Short mmCIF file of C-alpha atoms and ligand atoms in Angstrom, two decimals:
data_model
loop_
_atom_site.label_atom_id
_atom_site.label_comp_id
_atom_site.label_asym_id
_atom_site.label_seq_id
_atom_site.Cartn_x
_atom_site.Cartn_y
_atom_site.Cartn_z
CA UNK A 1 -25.19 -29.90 1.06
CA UNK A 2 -27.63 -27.38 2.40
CA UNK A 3 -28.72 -24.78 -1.33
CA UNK A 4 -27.33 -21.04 -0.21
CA UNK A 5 -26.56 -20.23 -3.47
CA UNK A 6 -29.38 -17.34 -3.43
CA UNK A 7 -27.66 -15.64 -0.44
CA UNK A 8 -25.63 -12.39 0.14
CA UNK A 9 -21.49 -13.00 0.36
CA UNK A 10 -21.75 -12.10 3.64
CA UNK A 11 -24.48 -14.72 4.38
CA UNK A 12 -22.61 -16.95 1.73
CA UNK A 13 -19.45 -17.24 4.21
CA UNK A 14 -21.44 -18.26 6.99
CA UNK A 15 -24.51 -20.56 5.47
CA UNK A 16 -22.16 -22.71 2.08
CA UNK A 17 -20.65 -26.16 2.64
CA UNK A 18 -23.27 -27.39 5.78
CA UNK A 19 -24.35 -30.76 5.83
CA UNK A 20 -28.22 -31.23 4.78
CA UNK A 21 -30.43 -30.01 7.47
CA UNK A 22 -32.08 -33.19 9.28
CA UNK A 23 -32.99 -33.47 13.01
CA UNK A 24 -29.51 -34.68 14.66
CA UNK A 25 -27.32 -33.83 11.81
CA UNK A 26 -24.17 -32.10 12.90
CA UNK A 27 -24.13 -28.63 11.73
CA UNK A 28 -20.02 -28.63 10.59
CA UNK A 29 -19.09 -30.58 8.20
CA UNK A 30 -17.13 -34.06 9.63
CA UNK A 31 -14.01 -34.48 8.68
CA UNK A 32 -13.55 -38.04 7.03
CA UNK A 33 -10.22 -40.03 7.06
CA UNK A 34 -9.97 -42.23 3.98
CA UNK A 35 -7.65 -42.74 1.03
CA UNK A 36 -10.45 -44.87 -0.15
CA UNK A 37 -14.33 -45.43 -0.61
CA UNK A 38 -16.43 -48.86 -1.33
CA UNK A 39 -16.65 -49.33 -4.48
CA UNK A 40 -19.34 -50.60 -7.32
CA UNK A 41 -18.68 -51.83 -10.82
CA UNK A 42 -20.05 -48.99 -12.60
CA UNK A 43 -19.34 -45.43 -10.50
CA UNK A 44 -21.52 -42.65 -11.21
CA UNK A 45 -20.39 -38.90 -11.43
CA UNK A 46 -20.69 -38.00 -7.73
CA UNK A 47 -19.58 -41.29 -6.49
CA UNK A 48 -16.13 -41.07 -4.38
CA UNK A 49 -13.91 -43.23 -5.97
CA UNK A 50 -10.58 -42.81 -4.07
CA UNK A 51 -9.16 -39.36 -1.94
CA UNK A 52 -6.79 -38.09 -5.06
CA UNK A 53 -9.84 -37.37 -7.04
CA UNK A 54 -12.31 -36.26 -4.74
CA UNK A 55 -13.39 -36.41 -1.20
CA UNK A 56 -16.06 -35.79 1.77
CA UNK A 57 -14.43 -33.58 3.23
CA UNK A 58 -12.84 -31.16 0.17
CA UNK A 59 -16.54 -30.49 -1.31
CA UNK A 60 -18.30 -28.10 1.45
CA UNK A 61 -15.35 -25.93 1.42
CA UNK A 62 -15.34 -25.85 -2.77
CA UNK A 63 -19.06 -25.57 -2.52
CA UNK A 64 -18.42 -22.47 -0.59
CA UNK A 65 -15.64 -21.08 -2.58
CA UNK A 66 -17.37 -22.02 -5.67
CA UNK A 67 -20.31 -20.09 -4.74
CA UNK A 68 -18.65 -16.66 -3.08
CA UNK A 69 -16.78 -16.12 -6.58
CA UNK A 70 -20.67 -16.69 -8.45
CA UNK A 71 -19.51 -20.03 -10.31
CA UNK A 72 -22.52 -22.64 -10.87
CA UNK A 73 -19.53 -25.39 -10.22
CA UNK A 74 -17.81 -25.93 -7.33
CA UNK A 75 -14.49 -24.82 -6.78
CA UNK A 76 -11.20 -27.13 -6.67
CA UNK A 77 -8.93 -27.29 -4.08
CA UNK A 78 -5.14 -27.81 -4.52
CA UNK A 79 -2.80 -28.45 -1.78
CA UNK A 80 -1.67 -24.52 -2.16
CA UNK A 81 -2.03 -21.58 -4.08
CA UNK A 82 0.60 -22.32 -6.25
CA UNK A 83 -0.42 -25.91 -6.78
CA UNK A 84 -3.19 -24.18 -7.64
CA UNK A 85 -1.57 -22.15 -9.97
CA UNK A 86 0.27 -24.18 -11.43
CA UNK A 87 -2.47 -26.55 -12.62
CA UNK A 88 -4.02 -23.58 -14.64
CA UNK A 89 -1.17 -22.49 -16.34
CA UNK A 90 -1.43 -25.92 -17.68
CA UNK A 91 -4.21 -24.26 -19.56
CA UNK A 92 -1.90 -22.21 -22.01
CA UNK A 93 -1.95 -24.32 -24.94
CA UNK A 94 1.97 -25.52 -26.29
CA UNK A 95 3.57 -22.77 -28.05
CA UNK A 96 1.12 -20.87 -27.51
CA UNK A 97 0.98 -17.23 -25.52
CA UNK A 98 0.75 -15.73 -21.53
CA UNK A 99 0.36 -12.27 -21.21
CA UNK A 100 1.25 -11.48 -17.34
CA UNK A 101 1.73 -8.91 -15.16
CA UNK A 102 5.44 -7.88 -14.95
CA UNK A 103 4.35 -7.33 -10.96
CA UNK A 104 2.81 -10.89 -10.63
CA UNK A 105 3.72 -12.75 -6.91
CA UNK A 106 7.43 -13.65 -7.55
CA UNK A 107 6.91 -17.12 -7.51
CA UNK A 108 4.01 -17.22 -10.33
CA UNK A 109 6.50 -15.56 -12.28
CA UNK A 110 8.97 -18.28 -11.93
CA UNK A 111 6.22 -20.82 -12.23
CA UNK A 112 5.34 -18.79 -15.60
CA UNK A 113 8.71 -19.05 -16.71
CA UNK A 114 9.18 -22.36 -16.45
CA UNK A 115 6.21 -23.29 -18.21
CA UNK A 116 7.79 -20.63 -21.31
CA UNK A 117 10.65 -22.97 -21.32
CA UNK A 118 9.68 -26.60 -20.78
CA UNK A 119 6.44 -26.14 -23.58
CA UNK A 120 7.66 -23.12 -25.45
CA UNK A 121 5.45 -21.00 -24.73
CA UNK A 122 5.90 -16.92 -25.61
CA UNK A 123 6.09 -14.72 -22.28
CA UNK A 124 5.08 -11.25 -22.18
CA UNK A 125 5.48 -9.61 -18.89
CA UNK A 126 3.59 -6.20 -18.94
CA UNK A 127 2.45 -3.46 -16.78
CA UNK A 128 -0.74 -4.66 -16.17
CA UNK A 129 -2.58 -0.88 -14.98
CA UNK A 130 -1.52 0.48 -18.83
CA UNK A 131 -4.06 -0.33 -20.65
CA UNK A 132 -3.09 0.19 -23.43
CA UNK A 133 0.16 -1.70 -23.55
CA UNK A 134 -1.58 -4.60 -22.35
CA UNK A 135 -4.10 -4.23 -25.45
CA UNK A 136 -0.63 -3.75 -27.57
CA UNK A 137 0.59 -7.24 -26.13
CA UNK A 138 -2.63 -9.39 -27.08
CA UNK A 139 -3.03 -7.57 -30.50
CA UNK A 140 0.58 -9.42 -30.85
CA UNK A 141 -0.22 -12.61 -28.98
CA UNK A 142 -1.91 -14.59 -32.01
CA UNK A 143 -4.66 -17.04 -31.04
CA UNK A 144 -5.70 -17.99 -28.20
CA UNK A 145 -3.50 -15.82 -25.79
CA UNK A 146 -3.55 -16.46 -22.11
CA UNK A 147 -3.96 -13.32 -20.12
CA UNK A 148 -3.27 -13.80 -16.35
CA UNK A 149 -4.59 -11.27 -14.00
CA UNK A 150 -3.51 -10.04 -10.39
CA UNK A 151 -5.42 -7.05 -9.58
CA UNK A 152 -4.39 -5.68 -7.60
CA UNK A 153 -0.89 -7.10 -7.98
CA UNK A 154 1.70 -7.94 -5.47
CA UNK A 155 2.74 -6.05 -3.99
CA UNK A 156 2.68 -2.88 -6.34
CA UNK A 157 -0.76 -2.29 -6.08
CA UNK A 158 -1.29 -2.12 -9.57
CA UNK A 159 -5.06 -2.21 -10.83
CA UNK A 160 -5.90 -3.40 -14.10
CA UNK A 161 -9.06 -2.37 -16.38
CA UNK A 162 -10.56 -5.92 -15.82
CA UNK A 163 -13.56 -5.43 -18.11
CA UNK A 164 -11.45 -3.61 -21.00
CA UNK A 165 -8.54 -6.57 -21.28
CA UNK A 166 -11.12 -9.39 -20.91
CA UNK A 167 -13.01 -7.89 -24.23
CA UNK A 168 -9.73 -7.44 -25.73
CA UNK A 169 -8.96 -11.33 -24.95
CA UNK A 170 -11.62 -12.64 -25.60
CA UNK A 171 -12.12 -11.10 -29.14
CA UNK A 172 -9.07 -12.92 -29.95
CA UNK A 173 -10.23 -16.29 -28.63
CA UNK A 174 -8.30 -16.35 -25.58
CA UNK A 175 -9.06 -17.08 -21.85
CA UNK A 176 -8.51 -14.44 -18.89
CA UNK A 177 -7.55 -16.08 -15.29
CA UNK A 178 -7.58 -13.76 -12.17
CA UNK A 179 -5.55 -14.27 -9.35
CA UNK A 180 -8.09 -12.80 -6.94
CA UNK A 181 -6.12 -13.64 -3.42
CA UNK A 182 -5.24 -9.53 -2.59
CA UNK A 183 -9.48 -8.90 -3.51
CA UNK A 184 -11.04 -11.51 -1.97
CA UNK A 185 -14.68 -12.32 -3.65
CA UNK A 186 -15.85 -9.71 -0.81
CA UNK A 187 -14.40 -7.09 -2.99
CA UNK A 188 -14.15 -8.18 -6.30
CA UNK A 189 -15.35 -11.08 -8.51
CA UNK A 190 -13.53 -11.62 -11.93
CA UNK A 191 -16.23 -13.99 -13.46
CA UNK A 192 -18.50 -11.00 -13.32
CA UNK A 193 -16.25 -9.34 -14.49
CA UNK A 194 -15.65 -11.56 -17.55
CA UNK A 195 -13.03 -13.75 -16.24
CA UNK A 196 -13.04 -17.13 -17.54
CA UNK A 197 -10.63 -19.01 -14.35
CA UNK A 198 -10.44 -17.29 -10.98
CA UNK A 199 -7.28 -18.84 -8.87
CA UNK A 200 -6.93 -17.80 -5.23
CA UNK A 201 -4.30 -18.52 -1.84
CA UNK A 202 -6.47 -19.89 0.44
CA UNK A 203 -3.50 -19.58 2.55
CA UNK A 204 -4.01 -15.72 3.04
CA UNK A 205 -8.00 -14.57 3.70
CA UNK A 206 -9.88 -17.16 3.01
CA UNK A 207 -8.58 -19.47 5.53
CA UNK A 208 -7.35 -16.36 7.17
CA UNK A 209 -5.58 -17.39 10.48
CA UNK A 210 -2.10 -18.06 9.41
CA UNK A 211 -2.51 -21.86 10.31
CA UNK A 212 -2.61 -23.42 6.81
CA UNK A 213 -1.76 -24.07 3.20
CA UNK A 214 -4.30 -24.55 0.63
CA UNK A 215 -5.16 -23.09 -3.02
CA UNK A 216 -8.37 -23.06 -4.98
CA UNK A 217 -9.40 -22.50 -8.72
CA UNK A 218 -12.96 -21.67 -9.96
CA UNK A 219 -13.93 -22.39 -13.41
CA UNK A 220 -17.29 -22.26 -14.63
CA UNK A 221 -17.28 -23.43 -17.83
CA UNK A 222 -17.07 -27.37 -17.52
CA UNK A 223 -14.28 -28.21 -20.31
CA UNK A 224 -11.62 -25.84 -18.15
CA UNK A 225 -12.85 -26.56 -14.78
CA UNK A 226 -12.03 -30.77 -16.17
CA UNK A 227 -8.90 -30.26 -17.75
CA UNK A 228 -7.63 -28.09 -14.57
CA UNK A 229 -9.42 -31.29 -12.24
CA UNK A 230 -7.05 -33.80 -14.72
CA UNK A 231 -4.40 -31.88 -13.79
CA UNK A 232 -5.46 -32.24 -10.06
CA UNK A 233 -5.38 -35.64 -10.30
CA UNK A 234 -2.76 -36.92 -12.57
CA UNK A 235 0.27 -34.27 -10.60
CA UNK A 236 -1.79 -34.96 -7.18
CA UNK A 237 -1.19 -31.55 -5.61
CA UNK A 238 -4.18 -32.37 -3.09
CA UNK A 239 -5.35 -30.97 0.16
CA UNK A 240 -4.95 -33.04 3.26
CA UNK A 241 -8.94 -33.29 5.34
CA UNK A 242 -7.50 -31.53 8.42
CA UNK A 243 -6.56 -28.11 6.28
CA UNK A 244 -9.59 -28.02 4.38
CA UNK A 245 -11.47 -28.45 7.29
CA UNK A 246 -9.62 -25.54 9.11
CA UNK A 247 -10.04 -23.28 5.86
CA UNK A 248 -13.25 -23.13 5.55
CA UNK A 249 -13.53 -23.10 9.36
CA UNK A 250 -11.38 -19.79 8.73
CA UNK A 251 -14.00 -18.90 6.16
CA UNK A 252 -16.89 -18.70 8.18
CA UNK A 253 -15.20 -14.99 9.90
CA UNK A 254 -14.43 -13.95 5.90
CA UNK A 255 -16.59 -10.86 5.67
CA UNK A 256 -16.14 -9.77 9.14
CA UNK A 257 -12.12 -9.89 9.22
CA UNK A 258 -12.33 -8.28 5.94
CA UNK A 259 -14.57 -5.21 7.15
CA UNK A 260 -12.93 -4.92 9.78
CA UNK A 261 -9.09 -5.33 8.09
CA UNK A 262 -10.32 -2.92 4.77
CA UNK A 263 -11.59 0.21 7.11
CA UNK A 264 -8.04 -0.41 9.12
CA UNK A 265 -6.30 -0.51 6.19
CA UNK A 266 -7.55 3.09 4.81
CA UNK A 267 -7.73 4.25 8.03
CA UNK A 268 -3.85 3.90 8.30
CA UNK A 269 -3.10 4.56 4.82
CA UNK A 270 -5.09 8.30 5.28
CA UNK A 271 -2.82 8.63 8.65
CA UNK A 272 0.46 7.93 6.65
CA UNK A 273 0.06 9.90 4.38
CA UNK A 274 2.06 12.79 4.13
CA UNK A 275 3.82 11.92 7.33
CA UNK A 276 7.26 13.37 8.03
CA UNK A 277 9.03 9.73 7.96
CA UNK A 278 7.42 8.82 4.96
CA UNK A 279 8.47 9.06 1.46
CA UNK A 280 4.66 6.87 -0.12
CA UNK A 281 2.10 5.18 0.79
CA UNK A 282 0.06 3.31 -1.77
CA UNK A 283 -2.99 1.83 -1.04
CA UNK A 284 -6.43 1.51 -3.81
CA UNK A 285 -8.59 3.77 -1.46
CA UNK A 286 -6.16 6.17 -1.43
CA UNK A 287 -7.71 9.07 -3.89
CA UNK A 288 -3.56 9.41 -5.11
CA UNK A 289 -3.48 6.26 -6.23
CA UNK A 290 -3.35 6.32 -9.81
CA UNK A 291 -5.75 3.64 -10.32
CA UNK A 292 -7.87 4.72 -7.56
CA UNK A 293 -11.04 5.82 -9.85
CA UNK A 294 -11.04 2.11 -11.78
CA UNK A 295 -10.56 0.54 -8.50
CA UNK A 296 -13.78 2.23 -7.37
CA UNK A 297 -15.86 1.15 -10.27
CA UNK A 298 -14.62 -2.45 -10.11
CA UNK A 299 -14.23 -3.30 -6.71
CA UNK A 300 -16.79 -3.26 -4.13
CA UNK A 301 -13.45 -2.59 -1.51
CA UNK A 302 -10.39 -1.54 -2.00
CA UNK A 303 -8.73 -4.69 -0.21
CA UNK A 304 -6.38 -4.96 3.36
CA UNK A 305 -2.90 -4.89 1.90
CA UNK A 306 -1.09 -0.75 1.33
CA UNK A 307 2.56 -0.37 0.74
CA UNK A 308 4.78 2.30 2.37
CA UNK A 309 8.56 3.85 1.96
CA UNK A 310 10.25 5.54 4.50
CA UNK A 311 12.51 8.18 4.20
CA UNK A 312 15.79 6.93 4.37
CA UNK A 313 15.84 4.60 1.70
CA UNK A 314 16.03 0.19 2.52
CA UNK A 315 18.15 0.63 5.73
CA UNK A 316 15.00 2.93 7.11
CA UNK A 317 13.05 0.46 5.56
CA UNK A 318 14.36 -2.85 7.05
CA UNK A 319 14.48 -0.55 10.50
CA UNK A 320 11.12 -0.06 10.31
CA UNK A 321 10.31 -3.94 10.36
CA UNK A 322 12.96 -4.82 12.73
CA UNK A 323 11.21 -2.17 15.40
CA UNK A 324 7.35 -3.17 15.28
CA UNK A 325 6.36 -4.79 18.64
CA UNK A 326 2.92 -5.90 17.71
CA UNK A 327 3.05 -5.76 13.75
CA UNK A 328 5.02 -9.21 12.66
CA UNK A 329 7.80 -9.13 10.83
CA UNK A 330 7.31 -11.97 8.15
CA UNK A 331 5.99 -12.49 4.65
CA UNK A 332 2.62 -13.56 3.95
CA UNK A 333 -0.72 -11.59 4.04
CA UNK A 334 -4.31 -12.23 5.25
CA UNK A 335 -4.19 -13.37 8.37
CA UNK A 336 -5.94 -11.84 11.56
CA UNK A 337 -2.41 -10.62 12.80
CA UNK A 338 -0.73 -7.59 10.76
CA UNK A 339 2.21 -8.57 8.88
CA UNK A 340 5.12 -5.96 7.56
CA UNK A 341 7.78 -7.08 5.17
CA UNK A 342 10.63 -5.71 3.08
CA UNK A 343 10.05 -7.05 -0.04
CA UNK A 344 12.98 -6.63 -2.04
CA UNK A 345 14.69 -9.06 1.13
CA UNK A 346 13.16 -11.90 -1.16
CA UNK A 347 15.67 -12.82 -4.05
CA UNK A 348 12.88 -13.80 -6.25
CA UNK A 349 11.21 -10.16 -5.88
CA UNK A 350 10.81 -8.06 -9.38
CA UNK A 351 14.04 -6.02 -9.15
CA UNK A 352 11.25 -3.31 -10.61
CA UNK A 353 10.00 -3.10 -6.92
CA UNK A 354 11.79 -0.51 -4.89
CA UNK A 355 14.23 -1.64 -2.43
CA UNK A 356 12.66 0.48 0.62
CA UNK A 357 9.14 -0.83 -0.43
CA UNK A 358 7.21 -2.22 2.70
CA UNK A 359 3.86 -4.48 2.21
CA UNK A 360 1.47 -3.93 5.25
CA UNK A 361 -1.19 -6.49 5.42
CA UNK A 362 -3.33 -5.04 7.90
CA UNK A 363 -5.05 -7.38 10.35
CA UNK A 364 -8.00 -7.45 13.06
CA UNK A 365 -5.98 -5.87 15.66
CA UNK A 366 -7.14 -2.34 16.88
CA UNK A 367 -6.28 0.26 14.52
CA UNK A 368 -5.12 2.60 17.08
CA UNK A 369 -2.95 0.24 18.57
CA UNK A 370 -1.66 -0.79 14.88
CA UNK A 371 -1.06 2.81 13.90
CA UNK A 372 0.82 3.41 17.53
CA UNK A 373 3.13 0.60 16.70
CA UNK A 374 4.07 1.79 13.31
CA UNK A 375 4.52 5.06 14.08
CA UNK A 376 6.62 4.59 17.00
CA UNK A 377 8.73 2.20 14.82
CA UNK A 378 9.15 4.74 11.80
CA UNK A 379 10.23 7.04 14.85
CA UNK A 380 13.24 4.49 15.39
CA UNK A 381 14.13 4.00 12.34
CA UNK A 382 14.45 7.53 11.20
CA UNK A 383 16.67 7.66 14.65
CA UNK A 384 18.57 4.79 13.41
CA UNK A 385 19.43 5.78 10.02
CA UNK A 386 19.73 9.74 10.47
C1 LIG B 1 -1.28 -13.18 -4.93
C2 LIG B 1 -0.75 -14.53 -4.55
N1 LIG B 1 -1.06 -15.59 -5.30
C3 LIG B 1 -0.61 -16.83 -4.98
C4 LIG B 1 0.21 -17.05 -3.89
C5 LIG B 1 0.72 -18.43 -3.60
O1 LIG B 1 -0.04 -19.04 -2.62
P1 LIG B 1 0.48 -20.19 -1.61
O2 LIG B 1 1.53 -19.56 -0.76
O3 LIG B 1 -0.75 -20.62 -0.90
O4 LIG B 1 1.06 -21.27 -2.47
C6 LIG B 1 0.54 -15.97 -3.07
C7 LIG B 1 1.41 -16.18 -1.89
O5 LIG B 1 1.90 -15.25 -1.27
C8 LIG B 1 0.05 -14.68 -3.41
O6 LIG B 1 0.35 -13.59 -2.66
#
C-alpha cells in the first residue's frame, strides 16, 4: 500500500488503501476472488493464509479506516456493523461489567443483553449526556468495567463528555469503546479522545450510498485489536470482496458528502425551528441543544442526522413520513439520499424515545429542495390530523 498516513482526513479519504505506485499499476485496488492462497510450510505474519482470516482485497479499505480514526493498526472489517459489534462486546470479560447508553441503536441493546445473560455479565443502561450518573455507574462497576459509547446516540442525540468518562474508566482499569457511526472520523475521533476500541456501520457514511453491508472496529493497542481478530475468525462474520470493494469505493466521496450533508443538516434544523407545525427539533449544532457547548469542544462537526416532532403527536408524525416525495421513507442513515423515519414504528426502539420522534438523516440532495419537501409534507400532515 501507498504510506498516507501523514495526510489531512480529507486527503486521507481520497489517497489510503492504493496499490504501491509503479509505472502500470492500477490505481484502485483489484478485487481478488479466492477462498484460498498458496501456501508454504512456515507462514509469516502478513502472509494470506485462507479468506476467513484475511484477504487482498479487505486490507486497503482497513488501511483506510484504520488510518481516518488515527490508529497505527489497520482496521477490521466484519460482515456488518453489528457483526462488528458483536465481536467487541466479546471484550467484556465473564461476569464482569457494561456500562451503556440507555439510548444505544436498539439492536446493540439487544446484542448487549444477550451477552448479560449467556456470560453473566452486569448491565447498566444509563443516560449517557449526565455525567455524573455515568461517573455514579463505574464508581459501582468494580474492575475492569466496560463503558460503551454512542455519541451522539441514536437517535436521541445525546452527547456524552467523552474525555471526562474515559478518565473515569480508565482509573478503574476498564476499556471505553465508541460507536462512532452518527460522527464519522470527519467529526470526531474517540482514540483521541481516549477511547481504547472505536466500532463503526460502514453501512451508513462510510460506504455511504445505501448499496451495502459492512462493519469495522479499530483497536490500537495489539492485545484487543487480536482478541477482537480471534473473534473474527473463529464466529466468521466476514465481508464478501465485492462490498468491501464498493465501501471504500463509497469512501473516497467521505468528506465531501459529509460537508455537504452537515451544512444541510443545520441549515434545516435552523429553518425548523420554531416552525408552526413543529413541536422540536434536536440537532448538536443547534445552540438549544443541551449538549450543544460539549459537542462544540469535542467534535470538529456536529454530524448529518437531527430529530423532529410535529405537532399532533405520532399520527402527525407517521403523516409526515407517509407525505415526503423526495425524502425516503425508510430506516437507515448515511446515505447520499435523505431518509425520514418514525422511530418508535420499530418494536425494538427504547420505549424512552417519544412516539412522534422523527430521525432525519439528511443527504446530498439540494437543501432547498429538501426543506421544500418537508415543509410541504408537515403542511399535510397538520391537514390530516387537525
Ligand atoms: C449507531 C449504529 N451502530 C451500529 C449499527 C448497526 O450497523 P449494521 O446495520 O451495519 O449492522 C447501526 C445501524 O443502524 C447504527 O445506527
Amino acid at each position: 500500500m501507498t504510506d498516507a498516513t501523514h495526510l489531512r482526513p480529507d486527503s486521507l479519504v481520497v489517497a489510503a488503501g492504493r496499490p504501491p505506485r509503479v509505472p502500470g499499476a492500477p490505481v484502485n485496488p483489484p478485487v481478488v476472488l479466492s477462498s484460498t492462497y498458496v501456501g508454504v510450510d512456515t507462514p509469516g505474519p502478513d502472509d494470506l493464509l485462507y479468506a476467513r482470516y484475511d484477504t487482498e482485497t479487505w486490507r486497503p479499505l482497513e488501511d483506510a479506516i484504520g488510518a481516518l480514526e488515527g490508529s497505527h493498526r489497520r482496521a477490521l472489517a466484519f460482515a456488518s456493523g453489528m457483526a462488528a459489534i458483536s465481536a467487541t462486546l466479546a471484550v467484556v470479560p465473564q461476569g464482569g461489567t457494561l456500562v451503556l447508553p440507555r439510548h444505544s441503536y436498539n439492536v446493540t441493546l439487544v446484542a448487549a443483553r444477550a451477552h448479560a445473560e449467556q456470560r453473566g455479565l452486569r448491565l447498566v443502561e444509563v443516560d449517557i449526556a449526565d455525567t455524573d450518573a455515568v461517573l455514579a455507574a463505574l464508581a459501582d462497576a468494580g474492575q475492569t468495567p466496560v463503558l460503551w459509547l454512542e455519541s451522539p446516540t441514536n437517535p436521541m442525540l445525546e452527547i456524552a463528555d467523552i474525555p471526562a468518562l474515559v478518565a473515569a474508566a480508565h482509573e478503574r482499569g476498564g476499556l471505553v469503546v465508541a460507536d462512532n457511526t452518527f460522527a464519522t472520523p470527519l467529526a470526531q475521533r474517540p482514540l483521541a479522545l481516549g477511547a481504547d476500541v472505536v466500532v463503526h456501520s460502514v453501512t451508513k457514511y462510510l460506504a455511504g450510498h445505501s448499496d451495502v453491508v459492512l462493519g469495522a472496529v479499530v483497536a490500537d493497542d495489539e492485545r484487543l485489536w487480536t482478541t477482537i481478530k480471534t473473534q473474527r475468525d473463529v464466529h466468521g462474520g466476514i465481508p464478501g470482496p465485492w462490498e468491501s470493494w464498493l465501501a471504500l469505493r463509497g469512501l473516497r466521496t467521505l468528506a465531501l458528502r459529509v460537508q455537504r450533508s452537515q451544512a444541510s443538516a443545520l441549515e434545516l434544523a435552523r429553518r425548523l425551528e420554531g416552525h408552526e407545525h413543529v413541536l422540536e427539533v434536536r440537532h448538536p449544532g443547534l445552540p438549544s441543544h443541551p449538549q450543544h457547548e460539549r459537542a462544540r469542544d469535542q467534535m470538529s462537526g456536529f454530524g448529518s442526522i437531527l430529530t423532529l416532532r410535529p405537532h399532533g403527536g405520532p399520527a402527525a408524525a407517521a403523516a409526515v413520513a407517509a407525505n415526503v416525495r423526495l425524502w425516503v421513507p425508510g430506516t437507515s442513515l448515511g446515505g447520499v439520499e435523505s431518509l425520514i423515519e418514525r422511530r418508535r414504528r420499530l418494536p425494538a426502539e427504547p420505549a424512552t424515545v417519544p412516539e412522534d420522534l422523527l430521525r432525519l438523516s439528511v443527504g446530498i440532495e439540494d437543501v432547498e429542495d429538501l426543506a421544500a419537501d418537508l415543509l410541504a409534507a408537515l403542511e399535510a400532515a397538520a391537514r390530516a390530523t387537525a
